[in-house]
Short mmCIF file of C-alpha atoms in Angstrom, two decimals:
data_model
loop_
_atom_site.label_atom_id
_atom_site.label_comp_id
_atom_site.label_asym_id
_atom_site.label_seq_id
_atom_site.Cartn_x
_atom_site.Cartn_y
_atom_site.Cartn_z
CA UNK A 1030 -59.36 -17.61 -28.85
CA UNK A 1031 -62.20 -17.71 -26.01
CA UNK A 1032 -64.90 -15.62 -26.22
CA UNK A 1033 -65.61 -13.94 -23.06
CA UNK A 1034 -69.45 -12.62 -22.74
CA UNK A 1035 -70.34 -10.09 -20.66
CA UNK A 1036 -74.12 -9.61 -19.53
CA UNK A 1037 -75.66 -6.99 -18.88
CA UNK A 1038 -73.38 -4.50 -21.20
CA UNK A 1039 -75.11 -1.76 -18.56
CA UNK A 1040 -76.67 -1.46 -15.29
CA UNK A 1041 -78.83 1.35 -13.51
CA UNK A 1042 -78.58 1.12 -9.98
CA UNK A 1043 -78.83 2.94 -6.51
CA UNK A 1044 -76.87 2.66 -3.28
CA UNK A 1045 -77.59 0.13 -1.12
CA UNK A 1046 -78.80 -2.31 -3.69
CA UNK A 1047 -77.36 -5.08 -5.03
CA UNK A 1048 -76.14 -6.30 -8.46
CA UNK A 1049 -74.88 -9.29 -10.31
CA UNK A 1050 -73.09 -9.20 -13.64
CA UNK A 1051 -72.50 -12.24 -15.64
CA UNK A 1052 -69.77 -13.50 -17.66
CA UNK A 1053 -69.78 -16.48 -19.70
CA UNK A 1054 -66.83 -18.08 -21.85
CA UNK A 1055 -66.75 -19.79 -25.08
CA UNK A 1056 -65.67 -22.81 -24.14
CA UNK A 1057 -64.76 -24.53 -20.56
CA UNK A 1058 -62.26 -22.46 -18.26
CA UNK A 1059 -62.10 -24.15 -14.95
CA UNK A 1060 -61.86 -21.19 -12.62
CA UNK A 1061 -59.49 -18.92 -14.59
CA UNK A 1062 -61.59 -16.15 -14.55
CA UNK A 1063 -60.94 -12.95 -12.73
CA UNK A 1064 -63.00 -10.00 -12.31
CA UNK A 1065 -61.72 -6.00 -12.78
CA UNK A 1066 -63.08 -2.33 -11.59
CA UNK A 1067 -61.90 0.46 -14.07
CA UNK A 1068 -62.80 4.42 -13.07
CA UNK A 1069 -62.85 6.89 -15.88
CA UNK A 1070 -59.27 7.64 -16.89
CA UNK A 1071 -57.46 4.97 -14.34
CA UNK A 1072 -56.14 1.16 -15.31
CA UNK A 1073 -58.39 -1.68 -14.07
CA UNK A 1074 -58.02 -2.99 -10.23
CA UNK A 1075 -57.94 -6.50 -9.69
CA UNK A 1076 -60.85 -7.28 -7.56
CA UNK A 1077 -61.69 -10.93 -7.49
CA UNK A 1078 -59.21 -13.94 -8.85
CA UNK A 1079 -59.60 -17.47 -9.48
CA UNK A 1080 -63.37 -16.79 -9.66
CA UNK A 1081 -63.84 -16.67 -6.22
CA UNK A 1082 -60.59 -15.08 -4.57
CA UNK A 1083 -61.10 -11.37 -3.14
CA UNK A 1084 -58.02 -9.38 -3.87
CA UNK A 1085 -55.96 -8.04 -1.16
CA UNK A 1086 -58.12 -4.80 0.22
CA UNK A 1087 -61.05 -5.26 -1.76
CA UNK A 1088 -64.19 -4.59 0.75
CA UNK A 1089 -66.25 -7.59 1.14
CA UNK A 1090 -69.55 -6.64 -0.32
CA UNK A 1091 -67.63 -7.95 -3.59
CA UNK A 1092 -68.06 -12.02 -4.20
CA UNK A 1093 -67.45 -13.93 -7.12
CA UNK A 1094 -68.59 -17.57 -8.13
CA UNK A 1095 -68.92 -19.51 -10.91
CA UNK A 1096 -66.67 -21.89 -12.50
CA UNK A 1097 -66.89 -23.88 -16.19
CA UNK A 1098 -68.28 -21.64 -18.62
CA UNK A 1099 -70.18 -19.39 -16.19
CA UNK A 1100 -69.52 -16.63 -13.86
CA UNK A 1101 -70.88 -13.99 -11.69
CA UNK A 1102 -69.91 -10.61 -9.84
CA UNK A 1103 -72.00 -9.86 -7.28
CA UNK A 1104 -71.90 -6.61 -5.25
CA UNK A 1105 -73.94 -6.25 -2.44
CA UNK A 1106 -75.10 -2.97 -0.99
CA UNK A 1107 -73.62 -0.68 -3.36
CA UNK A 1108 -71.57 2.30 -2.38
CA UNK A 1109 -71.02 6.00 -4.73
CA UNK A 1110 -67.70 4.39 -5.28
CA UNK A 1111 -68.65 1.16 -6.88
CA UNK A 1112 -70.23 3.02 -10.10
CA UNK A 1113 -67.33 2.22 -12.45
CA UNK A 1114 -67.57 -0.29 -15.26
CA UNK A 1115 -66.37 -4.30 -14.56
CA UNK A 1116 -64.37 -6.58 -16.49
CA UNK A 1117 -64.07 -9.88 -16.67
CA UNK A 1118 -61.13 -11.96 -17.85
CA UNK A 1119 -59.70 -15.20 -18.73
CA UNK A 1120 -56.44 -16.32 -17.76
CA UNK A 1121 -56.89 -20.06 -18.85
CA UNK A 1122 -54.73 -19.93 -22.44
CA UNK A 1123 -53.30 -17.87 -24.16
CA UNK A 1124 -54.32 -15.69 -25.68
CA UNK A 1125 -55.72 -13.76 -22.65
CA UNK A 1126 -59.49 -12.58 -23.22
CA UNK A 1127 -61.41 -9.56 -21.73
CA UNK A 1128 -64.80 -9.30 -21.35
CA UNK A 1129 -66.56 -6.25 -23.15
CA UNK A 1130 -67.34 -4.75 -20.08
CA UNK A 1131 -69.93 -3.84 -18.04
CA UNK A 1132 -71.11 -0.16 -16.62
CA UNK A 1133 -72.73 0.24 -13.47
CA UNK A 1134 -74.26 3.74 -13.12
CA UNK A 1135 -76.38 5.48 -10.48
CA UNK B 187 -44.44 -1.51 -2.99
CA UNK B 188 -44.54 -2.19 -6.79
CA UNK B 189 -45.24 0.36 -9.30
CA UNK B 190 -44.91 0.42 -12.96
CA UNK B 191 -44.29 3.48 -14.69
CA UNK B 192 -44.80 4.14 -18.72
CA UNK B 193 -42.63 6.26 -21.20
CA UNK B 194 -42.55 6.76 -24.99
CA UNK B 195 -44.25 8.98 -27.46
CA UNK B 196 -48.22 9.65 -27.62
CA UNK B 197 -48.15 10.26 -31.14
CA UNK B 198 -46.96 7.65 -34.30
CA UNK B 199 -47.13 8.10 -37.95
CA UNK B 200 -48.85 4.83 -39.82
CA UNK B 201 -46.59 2.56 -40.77
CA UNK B 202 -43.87 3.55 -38.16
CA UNK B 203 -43.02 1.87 -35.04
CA UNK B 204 -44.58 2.37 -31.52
CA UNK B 205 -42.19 1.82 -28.81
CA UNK B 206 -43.18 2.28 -25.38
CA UNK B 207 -41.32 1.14 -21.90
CA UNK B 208 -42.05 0.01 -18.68
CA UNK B 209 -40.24 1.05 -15.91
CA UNK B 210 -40.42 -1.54 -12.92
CA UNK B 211 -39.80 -0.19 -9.15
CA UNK B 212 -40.35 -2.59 -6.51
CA UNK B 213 -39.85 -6.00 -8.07
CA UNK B 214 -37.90 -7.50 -10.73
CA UNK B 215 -37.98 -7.59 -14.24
CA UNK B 216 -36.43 -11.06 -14.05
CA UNK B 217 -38.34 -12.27 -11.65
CA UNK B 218 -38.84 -16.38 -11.45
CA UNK B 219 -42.74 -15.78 -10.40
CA UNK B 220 -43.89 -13.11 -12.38
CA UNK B 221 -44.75 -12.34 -16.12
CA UNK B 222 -44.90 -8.29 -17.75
CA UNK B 223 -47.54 -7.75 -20.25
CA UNK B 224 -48.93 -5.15 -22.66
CA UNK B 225 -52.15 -4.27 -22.54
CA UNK B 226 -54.56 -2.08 -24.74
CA UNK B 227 -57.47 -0.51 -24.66
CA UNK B 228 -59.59 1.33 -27.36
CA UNK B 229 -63.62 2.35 -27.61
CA UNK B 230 -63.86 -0.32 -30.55
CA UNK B 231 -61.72 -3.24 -29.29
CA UNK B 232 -61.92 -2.98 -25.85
CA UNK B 233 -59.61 -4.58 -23.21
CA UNK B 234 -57.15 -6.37 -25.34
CA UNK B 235 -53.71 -8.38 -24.29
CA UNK B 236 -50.71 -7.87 -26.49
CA UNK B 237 -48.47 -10.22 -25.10
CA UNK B 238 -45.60 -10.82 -22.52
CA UNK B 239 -42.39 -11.73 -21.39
CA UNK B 240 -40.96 -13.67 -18.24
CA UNK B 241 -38.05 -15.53 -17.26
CA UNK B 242 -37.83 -18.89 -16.36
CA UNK B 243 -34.42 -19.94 -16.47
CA UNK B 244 -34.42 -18.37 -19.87
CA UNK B 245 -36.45 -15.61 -21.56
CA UNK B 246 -40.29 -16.76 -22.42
CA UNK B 247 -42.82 -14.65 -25.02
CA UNK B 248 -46.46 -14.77 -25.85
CA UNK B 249 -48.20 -12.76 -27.87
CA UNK B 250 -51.72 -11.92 -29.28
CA UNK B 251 -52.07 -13.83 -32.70
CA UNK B 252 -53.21 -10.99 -34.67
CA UNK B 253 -50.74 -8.66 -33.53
CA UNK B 254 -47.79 -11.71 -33.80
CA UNK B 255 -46.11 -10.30 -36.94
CA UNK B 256 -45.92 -7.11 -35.38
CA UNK B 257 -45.13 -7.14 -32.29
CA UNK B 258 -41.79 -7.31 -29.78
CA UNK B 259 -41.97 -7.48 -26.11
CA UNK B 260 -38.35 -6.81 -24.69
CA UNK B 261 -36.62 -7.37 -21.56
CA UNK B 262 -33.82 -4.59 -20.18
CA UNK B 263 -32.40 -6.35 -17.45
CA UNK B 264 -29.53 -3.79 -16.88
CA UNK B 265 -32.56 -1.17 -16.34
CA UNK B 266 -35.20 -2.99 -14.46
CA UNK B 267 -37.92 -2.33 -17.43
CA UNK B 268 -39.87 -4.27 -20.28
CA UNK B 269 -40.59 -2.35 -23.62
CA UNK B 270 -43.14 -3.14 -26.12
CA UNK B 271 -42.35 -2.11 -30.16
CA UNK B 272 -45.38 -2.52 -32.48
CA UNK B 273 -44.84 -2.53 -36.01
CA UNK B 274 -46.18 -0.72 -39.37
CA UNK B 275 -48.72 0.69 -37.48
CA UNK B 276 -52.02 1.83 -38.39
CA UNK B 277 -54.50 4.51 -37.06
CA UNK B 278 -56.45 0.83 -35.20
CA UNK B 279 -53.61 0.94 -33.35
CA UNK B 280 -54.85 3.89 -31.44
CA UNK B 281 -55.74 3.41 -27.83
CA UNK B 282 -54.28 3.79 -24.45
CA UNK B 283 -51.57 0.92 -23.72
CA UNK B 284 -51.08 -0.13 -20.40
CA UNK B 285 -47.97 -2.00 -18.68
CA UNK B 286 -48.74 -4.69 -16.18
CA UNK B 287 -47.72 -7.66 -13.81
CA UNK B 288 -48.81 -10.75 -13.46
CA UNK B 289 -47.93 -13.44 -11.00
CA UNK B 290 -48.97 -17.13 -9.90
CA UNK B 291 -52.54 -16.48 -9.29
CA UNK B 292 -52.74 -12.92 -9.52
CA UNK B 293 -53.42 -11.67 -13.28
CA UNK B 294 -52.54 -8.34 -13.47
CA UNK B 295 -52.36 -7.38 -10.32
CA UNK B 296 -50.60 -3.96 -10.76
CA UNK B 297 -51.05 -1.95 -13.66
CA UNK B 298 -48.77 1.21 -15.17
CA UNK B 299 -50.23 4.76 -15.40
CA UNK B 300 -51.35 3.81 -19.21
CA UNK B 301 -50.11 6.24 -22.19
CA UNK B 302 -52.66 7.06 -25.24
CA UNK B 303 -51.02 6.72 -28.06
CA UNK B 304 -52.67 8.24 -31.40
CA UNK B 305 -51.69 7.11 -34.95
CA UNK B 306 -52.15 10.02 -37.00
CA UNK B 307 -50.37 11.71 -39.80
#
């Protein structure tokens, strides 16, 4: 299975600023990788797809980039409602891989 | 609008059977451009895909190696839902499972409620 590494594991951060999280896979994925927002107690949303792709409704201050083996999330000028934590995943073969995760908190 | 809503029991004895079901409103289980996956997530495995099942002219599965013995992921078509059945479970089983579509190009792009199960005695 691919290994999907998510860096940091946790972020401190304030509004307004911006972040990058990193994901990197085990082996070469093209640019199956996909990016997800989970809030305490709800199922993930799909924010970015294909690595670059911005979901339907997702505000733009959320870009993704990155393709091979290497990825990034960047949100830029935070907002209260971006603390959550961010997955990434791999939809390039089975078996689909998650990311551990990564929390962003105030 | 799609939505995806869960059903079955939050609490299985080891080495019984978790069943759960997906109820699908808004689209169709047998859909030609979608797939319906099981999804779980627990504090020590994290996000972690079960497996799914889509129709392509005929009925497709895929499923998580180290759950493959295991597991069964279901199609009702006379119901519009998708069911997952875990066998001879044990308390690492425990975690919330989640329902959810996927089409061509968007993974997961709706997710169910989720429902914690617990395997305890």
């Amino acid at each position: 299975a691919i290994q999907m590494t998510q860096s940091p594991s946790s972020l401190s951060a304030s509004v307004g600023d911006s972040v990058t999280i990193t994901c990197r896979a085990s082996q070469g994925i093209t640019n199956d990788l996909n990016w997800y927002q989970q809030k305490p107690g709800k199922a993930p949303d799909l924010l970015i797809y294909s690595a670059s792709n911005l979901q339907s409704g997702v505000p733009s201050r959320f870009s993704g980039g990155g393709s091979g083996t290497d990825f990034t999330l960047t949100i830029s000028g935070l907002q209260p409602e971006d603390f959550a934590t961010y997955y990434c995943l791999q939809d390039y073969n089975y078996p689909f891989t998650f990311g551990q995760g990564t929390k962003l908190e105030i | 609008q799609l939505q995806l809503q869960q059903s079955g029991p939050g609490l299985v004895k080891p080495s019984q059977t978790l069943s759960l079901t997906c109820a699908i409103s808004g689209d169709s289980v047998s859909s030609n451009s979608a797939a319906w996956n099981w999804i779980r997530q627990s504090p020590s495995r994290g996000l972690e895909w079960l497996g799914r099942t889509y129709y392509r002219s005929k009925w497709f599965n895929q499923y998580e190696p180290s759950v493959k013995s295991r597991i069964t992921i279901s199609p009702d078509t006379s119901k519009n839902q998708f069911s997952l059945q875990l066998n001879s479970v044990t308390p690492e089983d425990t975690a919330v499972y989640y329902c959810a579509r996927d089409t061509s190009g968007w993974p997961f792009d709706c997710w169910g409620p989720g429902t914690l199960v617990t395997v305890s005695s």
